[in-house]
Amino acid sequence: MPEVTTHRTSRLGLGRGVSELRAFVEAALLDPVDEPPMQTGRQLLRRRFVVVVTIAVGAVALGLALDIAPGDVSFYPAALGVAALWMVGAVASGPLHLGRGRTRSGGGSRGVLQGFLLGLGLLVVFLLGAVVVGRIPVLRRPVDDLLAHAAHGSLPIVAAITFVNGVAEELFFRGAVYSSSPRRWAIPVSTLCYAASTLWSGVPLLTFGALCLGLLTSAQRRVTGGVAGPIAAHLTWSLGMLLLLGPALSLGD
């Protein structure tokens, strides 16, 4: 009899956990809140012009920054310059919104905690994948080159730059780019633009990471109507990858 009771309790606990997870996913990624006010045709045209110019210049600037040899102090101002481009483009494009999310209990929030949890989940998936990548030299080599900036430079400075870049990228790609796109195409457009901006880096896994992160944060942008939640998800993932990707790759040795 105790075994039957324990088994039944376990099933109830598992069912409750699945229900909580489903409610979280629906609140964080599926059920949108009210969209910000519609833009006028002139505002939309201006935003699209600024977005196109910024993406073109920013993609080139990012590629040049990543081409700088690890340990070269010029990498720091170059990386901050890329962040400044994204930020200026975002602000120049028009109004940005923090957004307003909905919790699984039906209450309201900025979506920051949801963003943190979503970013943490994506981080765990990527770290598990890194263990496999660590065993494949053709995939690992470009990632090692990318991480060399942290290994040969100042980790606190690189972490601070990663933080600033994460905020700037979300302001631009989930703020300006998303808002400049037709609503039904906003998620794929902002995701593909973000991934395309990394192509010149020559690191396939960076582009793949941008696709995954972009899809996640774009979905949260749709739900919350703003950038606060996506910023939290981006920072959790990017700072976690900076600090933990190297050790995860080493597990594949």
mmCIF file of C-alpha atoms in Angstrom:
data_model
loop_
_atom_site.group_PDB
_atom_site.id
_atom_site.type_symbol
_atom_site.label_atom_id
_atom_site.label_comp_id
_atom_site.label_asym_id
_atom_site.label_seq_id
_atom_site.Cartn_x
_atom_site.Cartn_y
_atom_site.Cartn_z
ATOM 1 C CA MET A 1 0.000 0.000 0.000
ATOM 2 C CA PRO A 2 2.747 2.575 0.786
ATOM 3 C CA GLU A 3 4.376 1.768 -2.584
ATOM 4 C CA VAL A 4 1.090 2.475 -4.402
ATOM 5 C CA THR A 5 0.689 5.752 -2.513
ATOM 6 C CA THR A 6 4.261 6.789 -3.316
ATOM 7 C CA HIS A 7 3.811 5.953 -7.000
ATOM 8 C CA ARG A 8 0.572 7.923 -7.138
ATOM 9 C CA THR A 9 2.190 10.884 -5.388
ATOM 10 C CA SER A 10 5.091 10.812 -7.873
ATOM 11 C CA ARG A 11 2.670 10.820 -10.794
ATOM 12 C CA LEU A 12 0.779 13.756 -9.296
ATOM 13 C CA GLY A 13 4.026 15.633 -8.760
ATOM 14 C CA LEU A 14 5.149 14.965 -12.325
ATOM 15 C CA GLY A 15 1.783 16.054 -13.696
ATOM 16 C CA ARG A 16 1.899 19.254 -11.648
ATOM 17 C CA GLY A 17 5.409 19.943 -12.887
ATOM 18 C CA VAL A 18 4.369 19.481 -16.528
ATOM 19 C CA SER A 19 1.389 21.789 -15.992
ATOM 20 C CA GLU A 20 3.627 24.451 -14.438
ATOM 21 C CA LEU A 21 6.067 24.178 -17.339
ATOM 22 C CA ARG A 22 3.267 24.442 -19.911
ATOM 23 C CA ALA A 23 1.847 27.490 -18.134
ATOM 24 C CA PHE A 24 5.299 29.111 -18.071
ATOM 25 C CA VAL A 25 5.918 28.500 -21.785
ATOM 26 C CA GLU A 26 2.496 29.876 -22.698
ATOM 27 C CA ALA A 27 3.014 33.004 -20.568
ATOM 28 C CA ALA A 28 6.633 33.609 -21.647
ATOM 29 C CA LEU A 29 6.572 32.663 -25.329
ATOM 30 C CA LEU A 30 3.065 32.108 -26.702
ATOM 31 C CA ASP A 31 0.389 34.437 -25.292
ATOM 32 C CA PRO A 32 1.074 38.017 -26.453
ATOM 33 C CA VAL A 33 0.066 41.100 -24.529
ATOM 34 C CA ASP A 34 -1.364 44.166 -26.268
ATOM 35 C CA GLU A 35 0.995 45.552 -28.916
ATOM 36 C CA PRO A 36 2.403 49.104 -28.629
ATOM 37 C CA PRO A 37 0.525 51.779 -30.626
ATOM 38 C CA MET A 38 0.763 51.504 -34.399
ATOM 39 C CA GLN A 39 3.369 53.653 -36.147
ATOM 40 C CA THR A 40 2.548 56.152 -38.848
ATOM 41 C CA GLY A 41 3.742 55.451 -42.374
ATOM 42 C CA ARG A 42 6.429 58.125 -42.061
ATOM 43 C CA GLN A 43 7.714 56.733 -38.760
ATOM 44 C CA LEU A 44 7.850 53.236 -40.214
ATOM 45 C CA LEU A 45 9.719 54.383 -43.323
ATOM 46 C CA ARG A 46 12.274 56.217 -41.208
ATOM 47 C CA ARG A 47 12.747 53.220 -38.938
ATOM 48 C CA ARG A 48 13.314 50.881 -41.890
ATOM 49 C CA PHE A 49 15.864 53.215 -43.470
ATOM 50 C CA VAL A 50 17.827 53.485 -40.213
ATOM 51 C CA VAL A 51 17.653 49.704 -39.714
ATOM 52 C CA VAL A 52 19.028 48.881 -43.177
ATOM 53 C CA VAL A 53 21.924 51.328 -42.856
ATOM 54 C CA THR A 54 22.789 50.198 -39.330
ATOM 55 C CA ILE A 55 22.775 46.494 -40.216
ATOM 56 C CA ALA A 56 25.077 47.074 -43.194
ATOM 57 C CA VAL A 57 27.568 49.120 -41.192
ATOM 58 C CA GLY A 58 27.275 47.007 -38.031
ATOM 59 C CA ALA A 59 27.913 43.685 -39.791
ATOM 60 C CA VAL A 60 31.129 45.047 -41.306
ATOM 61 C CA ALA A 61 32.216 46.555 -37.989
ATOM 62 C CA LEU A 62 31.572 43.274 -36.150
ATOM 63 C CA GLY A 63 33.618 41.308 -38.661
ATOM 64 C CA LEU A 64 36.522 43.767 -38.386
ATOM 65 C CA ALA A 65 36.401 43.652 -34.593
ATOM 66 C CA LEU A 66 36.519 39.847 -34.527
ATOM 67 C CA ASP A 67 39.440 39.878 -36.978
ATOM 68 C CA ILE A 68 41.608 41.653 -34.413
ATOM 69 C CA ALA A 69 44.248 39.332 -32.947
ATOM 70 C CA PRO A 70 43.544 38.031 -29.427
ATOM 71 C CA GLY A 71 45.404 40.081 -26.826
ATOM 72 C CA ASP A 72 45.410 43.239 -28.962
ATOM 73 C CA VAL A 73 43.983 46.026 -26.784
ATOM 74 C CA SER A 74 42.359 47.605 -29.848
ATOM 75 C CA PHE A 75 39.729 44.852 -29.634
ATOM 76 C CA TYR A 76 38.096 46.566 -26.659
ATOM 77 C CA PRO A 77 37.286 49.907 -28.315
ATOM 78 C CA ALA A 78 36.383 48.098 -31.547
ATOM 79 C CA ALA A 79 33.856 45.886 -29.737
ATOM 80 C CA LEU A 80 32.432 48.871 -27.876
ATOM 81 C CA GLY A 81 32.203 50.678 -31.206
ATOM 82 C CA VAL A 82 30.015 47.857 -32.567
ATOM 83 C CA ALA A 83 27.785 48.126 -29.497
ATOM 84 C CA ALA A 84 27.577 51.888 -29.988
ATOM 85 C CA LEU A 85 26.465 51.360 -33.605
ATOM 86 C CA TRP A 86 23.626 49.058 -32.555
ATOM 87 C CA MET A 87 22.580 51.425 -29.789
ATOM 88 C CA VAL A 88 22.649 54.572 -31.919
ATOM 89 C CA GLY A 89 20.720 52.782 -34.669
ATOM 90 C CA ALA A 90 18.112 51.625 -32.160
ATOM 91 C CA VAL A 91 17.583 55.077 -30.654
ATOM 92 C CA ALA A 92 17.648 56.845 -34.015
ATOM 93 C CA SER A 93 15.024 54.506 -35.451
ATOM 94 C CA GLY A 94 12.254 55.693 -33.143
ATOM 95 C CA PRO A 95 10.569 54.915 -29.802
ATOM 96 C CA LEU A 96 11.518 51.740 -27.933
ATOM 97 C CA HIS A 97 9.391 49.953 -25.342
ATOM 98 C CA LEU A 98 10.355 47.938 -22.252
ATOM 99 C CA GLY A 99 7.242 45.799 -22.625
ATOM 100 C CA ARG A 100 4.841 44.188 -20.231
ATOM 101 C CA GLY A 101 4.717 40.420 -19.786
ATOM 102 C CA ARG A 102 2.158 38.122 -18.252
ATOM 103 C CA THR A 103 2.973 35.585 -15.548
ATOM 104 C CA ARG A 104 1.587 32.043 -15.568
ATOM 105 C CA SER A 105 -0.782 33.045 -12.749
ATOM 106 C CA GLY A 106 -2.238 35.830 -14.894
ATOM 107 C CA GLY A 107 -0.418 38.732 -13.249
ATOM 108 C CA GLY A 108 1.760 41.338 -14.956
ATOM 109 C CA SER A 109 5.549 41.726 -15.101
ATOM 110 C CA ARG A 110 8.307 43.155 -17.262
ATOM 111 C CA GLY A 111 9.241 39.624 -18.312
ATOM 112 C CA VAL A 112 12.739 39.936 -16.819
ATOM 113 C CA LEU A 113 12.510 36.801 -14.670
ATOM 114 C CA GLN A 114 11.013 34.900 -17.589
ATOM 115 C CA GLY A 115 13.849 36.124 -19.781
ATOM 116 C CA PHE A 116 16.419 34.963 -17.244
ATOM 117 C CA LEU A 117 14.871 31.484 -17.063
ATOM 118 C CA LEU A 118 14.581 31.211 -20.849
ATOM 119 C CA GLY A 119 18.186 32.319 -21.301
ATOM 120 C CA LEU A 120 19.297 29.842 -18.647
ATOM 121 C CA GLY A 121 17.493 27.016 -20.411
ATOM 122 C CA LEU A 122 19.123 27.879 -23.740
ATOM 123 C CA LEU A 123 22.502 28.132 -22.018
ATOM 124 C CA VAL A 124 22.179 24.605 -20.611
ATOM 125 C CA VAL A 125 21.332 23.228 -24.064
ATOM 126 C CA PHE A 126 24.345 24.946 -25.647
ATOM 127 C CA LEU A 127 26.745 23.825 -22.926
ATOM 128 C CA LEU A 128 25.629 20.234 -23.404
ATOM 129 C CA GLY A 129 26.174 20.674 -27.142
ATOM 130 C CA ALA A 130 29.628 22.147 -26.489
ATOM 131 C CA VAL A 131 30.727 18.871 -24.932
ATOM 132 C CA VAL A 132 30.062 17.224 -28.304
ATOM 133 C CA VAL A 133 31.602 20.083 -30.310
ATOM 134 C CA GLY A 134 34.759 19.736 -28.221
ATOM 135 C CA ARG A 135 35.324 16.352 -29.868
ATOM 136 C CA ILE A 136 35.046 17.703 -33.436
ATOM 137 C CA PRO A 137 38.160 19.740 -34.355
ATOM 138 C CA VAL A 138 36.666 21.404 -37.452
ATOM 139 C CA LEU A 139 33.854 22.868 -35.305
ATOM 140 C CA ARG A 140 35.896 23.529 -32.185
ATOM 141 C CA ARG A 141 38.742 25.501 -33.791
ATOM 142 C CA PRO A 142 36.689 28.612 -34.727
ATOM 143 C CA VAL A 143 35.074 28.629 -31.278
ATOM 144 C CA ASP A 144 38.478 28.474 -29.588
ATOM 145 C CA ASP A 145 39.592 31.415 -31.734
ATOM 146 C CA LEU A 146 36.542 33.387 -30.625
ATOM 147 C CA LEU A 147 37.131 32.601 -26.942
ATOM 148 C CA ALA A 148 40.798 33.577 -27.270
ATOM 149 C CA HIS A 149 39.861 37.237 -26.748
ATOM 150 C CA ALA A 150 38.803 36.372 -23.212
ATOM 151 C CA ALA A 151 41.669 33.916 -22.631
ATOM 152 C CA HIS A 152 44.404 36.347 -23.750
ATOM 153 C CA GLY A 153 42.781 39.546 -22.553
ATOM 154 C CA SER A 154 41.098 40.827 -19.426
ATOM 155 C CA LEU A 155 38.095 38.635 -18.613
ATOM 156 C CA PRO A 156 36.334 41.346 -16.563
ATOM 157 C CA ILE A 157 36.653 43.820 -19.453
ATOM 158 C CA VAL A 158 35.455 41.249 -21.996
ATOM 159 C CA ALA A 159 32.522 40.410 -19.696
ATOM 160 C CA ALA A 160 31.632 44.103 -19.409
ATOM 161 C CA ILE A 161 31.788 44.478 -23.201
ATOM 162 C CA THR A 162 29.629 41.338 -23.584
ATOM 163 C CA PHE A 163 27.086 42.911 -21.235
ATOM 164 C CA VAL A 164 27.004 46.206 -23.145
ATOM 165 C CA ASN A 165 26.825 44.418 -26.492
ATOM 166 C CA GLY A 166 23.956 42.229 -25.298
ATOM 167 C CA VAL A 167 21.906 45.244 -24.276
ATOM 168 C CA ALA A 168 22.727 47.098 -27.504
ATOM 169 C CA GLU A 169 21.901 44.134 -29.745
ATOM 170 C CA GLU A 170 18.524 43.620 -28.129
ATOM 171 C CA LEU A 171 17.673 47.322 -28.327
ATOM 172 C CA PHE A 172 18.425 47.200 -32.033
ATOM 173 C CA PHE A 173 17.303 43.762 -33.212
ATOM 174 C CA ARG A 174 14.337 43.209 -30.888
ATOM 175 C CA GLY A 175 13.597 46.920 -30.663
ATOM 176 C CA ALA A 176 14.256 48.669 -33.977
ATOM 177 C CA VAL A 177 14.354 45.712 -36.399
ATOM 178 C CA TYR A 178 11.344 43.969 -34.881
ATOM 179 C CA SER A 179 9.304 47.192 -34.896
ATOM 180 C CA SER A 180 10.247 47.933 -38.501
ATOM 181 C CA SER A 181 8.960 44.557 -39.730
ATOM 182 C CA PRO A 182 5.403 43.539 -40.680
ATOM 183 C CA ARG A 183 3.889 41.964 -37.574
ATOM 184 C CA ARG A 184 3.386 38.519 -39.087
ATOM 185 C CA TRP A 185 7.024 38.453 -40.247
ATOM 186 C CA ALA A 186 8.638 40.248 -37.300
ATOM 187 C CA ILE A 187 10.015 37.104 -35.612
ATOM 188 C CA PRO A 188 11.749 35.586 -38.685
ATOM 189 C CA VAL A 189 12.953 38.979 -39.965
ATOM 190 C CA SER A 190 14.544 40.077 -36.690
ATOM 191 C CA THR A 191 16.024 36.601 -36.153
ATOM 192 C CA LEU A 192 17.525 36.331 -39.644
ATOM 193 C CA CYS A 193 18.877 39.882 -39.565
ATOM 194 C CA TYR A 194 20.585 39.159 -36.260
ATOM 195 C CA ALA A 195 22.089 35.915 -37.563
ATOM 196 C CA ALA A 196 23.160 37.599 -40.822
ATOM 197 C CA SER A 197 25.076 40.237 -38.870
ATOM 198 C CA THR A 198 27.405 37.478 -37.569
ATOM 199 C CA LEU A 199 28.185 35.836 -40.924
ATOM 200 C CA TRP A 200 31.395 37.767 -41.503
ATOM 201 C CA SER A 201 32.762 36.480 -38.198
ATOM 202 C CA GLY A 202 33.557 33.185 -39.925
ATOM 203 C CA VAL A 203 32.349 31.220 -36.888
ATOM 204 C CA PRO A 204 29.439 28.958 -37.950
ATOM 205 C CA LEU A 205 28.471 28.178 -34.365
ATOM 206 C CA LEU A 206 28.248 31.896 -33.588
ATOM 207 C CA THR A 207 25.731 32.269 -36.402
ATOM 208 C CA PHE A 208 23.865 29.183 -35.205
ATOM 209 C CA GLY A 209 23.822 30.615 -31.690
ATOM 210 C CA ALA A 210 22.486 33.906 -33.049
ATOM 211 C CA LEU A 211 19.676 32.033 -34.820
ATOM 212 C CA CYS A 212 18.660 30.188 -31.658
ATOM 213 C CA LEU A 213 18.986 33.186 -29.357
ATOM 214 C CA GLY A 214 17.299 35.446 -31.897
ATOM 215 C CA LEU A 215 14.336 33.110 -32.251
ATOM 216 C CA LEU A 216 13.927 32.852 -28.481
ATOM 217 C CA THR A 217 14.184 36.579 -27.786
ATOM 218 C CA SER A 218 12.003 37.499 -30.774
ATOM 219 C CA ALA A 219 9.274 35.210 -29.460
ATOM 220 C CA GLN A 220 9.531 36.878 -26.080
ATOM 221 C CA ARG A 221 9.487 40.295 -27.743
ATOM 222 C CA ARG A 222 6.214 39.325 -29.410
ATOM 223 C CA VAL A 223 4.736 38.237 -26.086
ATOM 224 C CA THR A 224 5.856 41.191 -23.967
ATOM 225 C CA GLY A 225 5.763 43.948 -26.589
ATOM 226 C CA GLY A 226 9.155 45.246 -25.466
ATOM 227 C CA VAL A 227 12.867 44.622 -24.952
ATOM 228 C CA ALA A 228 13.249 44.127 -21.165
ATOM 229 C CA GLY A 229 12.627 40.368 -21.230
ATOM 230 C CA PRO A 230 14.764 39.746 -24.332
ATOM 231 C CA ILE A 231 17.639 41.705 -22.769
ATOM 232 C CA ALA A 232 17.497 39.494 -19.658
ATOM 233 C CA ALA A 233 17.514 36.323 -21.790
ATOM 234 C CA HIS A 234 20.372 37.568 -23.973
ATOM 235 C CA LEU A 235 22.586 38.571 -21.045
ATOM 236 C CA THR A 236 22.002 35.301 -19.214
ATOM 237 C CA TRP A 237 22.942 33.291 -22.286
ATOM 238 C CA SER A 238 25.878 35.384 -23.514
ATOM 239 C CA LEU A 239 27.578 35.884 -20.139
ATOM 240 C CA GLY A 240 27.033 32.223 -19.300
ATOM 241 C CA MET A 241 28.580 31.185 -22.607
ATOM 242 C CA LEU A 242 31.551 33.486 -22.033
ATOM 243 C CA LEU A 243 32.275 32.007 -18.613
ATOM 244 C CA LEU A 244 31.299 28.357 -19.120
ATOM 245 C CA LEU A 245 31.779 27.515 -22.806
ATOM 246 C CA GLY A 246 35.542 26.958 -22.451
ATOM 247 C CA PRO A 247 35.201 24.448 -19.586
ATOM 248 C CA ALA A 248 32.339 22.709 -21.429
ATOM 249 C CA LEU A 249 34.508 22.315 -24.548
ATOM 250 C CA SER A 250 37.300 20.882 -22.412
ATOM 251 C CA LEU A 251 34.993 18.105 -21.229
ATOM 252 C CA GLY A 252 35.078 16.826 -24.801
ATOM 253 C CA ASP A 253 38.874 16.384 -24.746
#
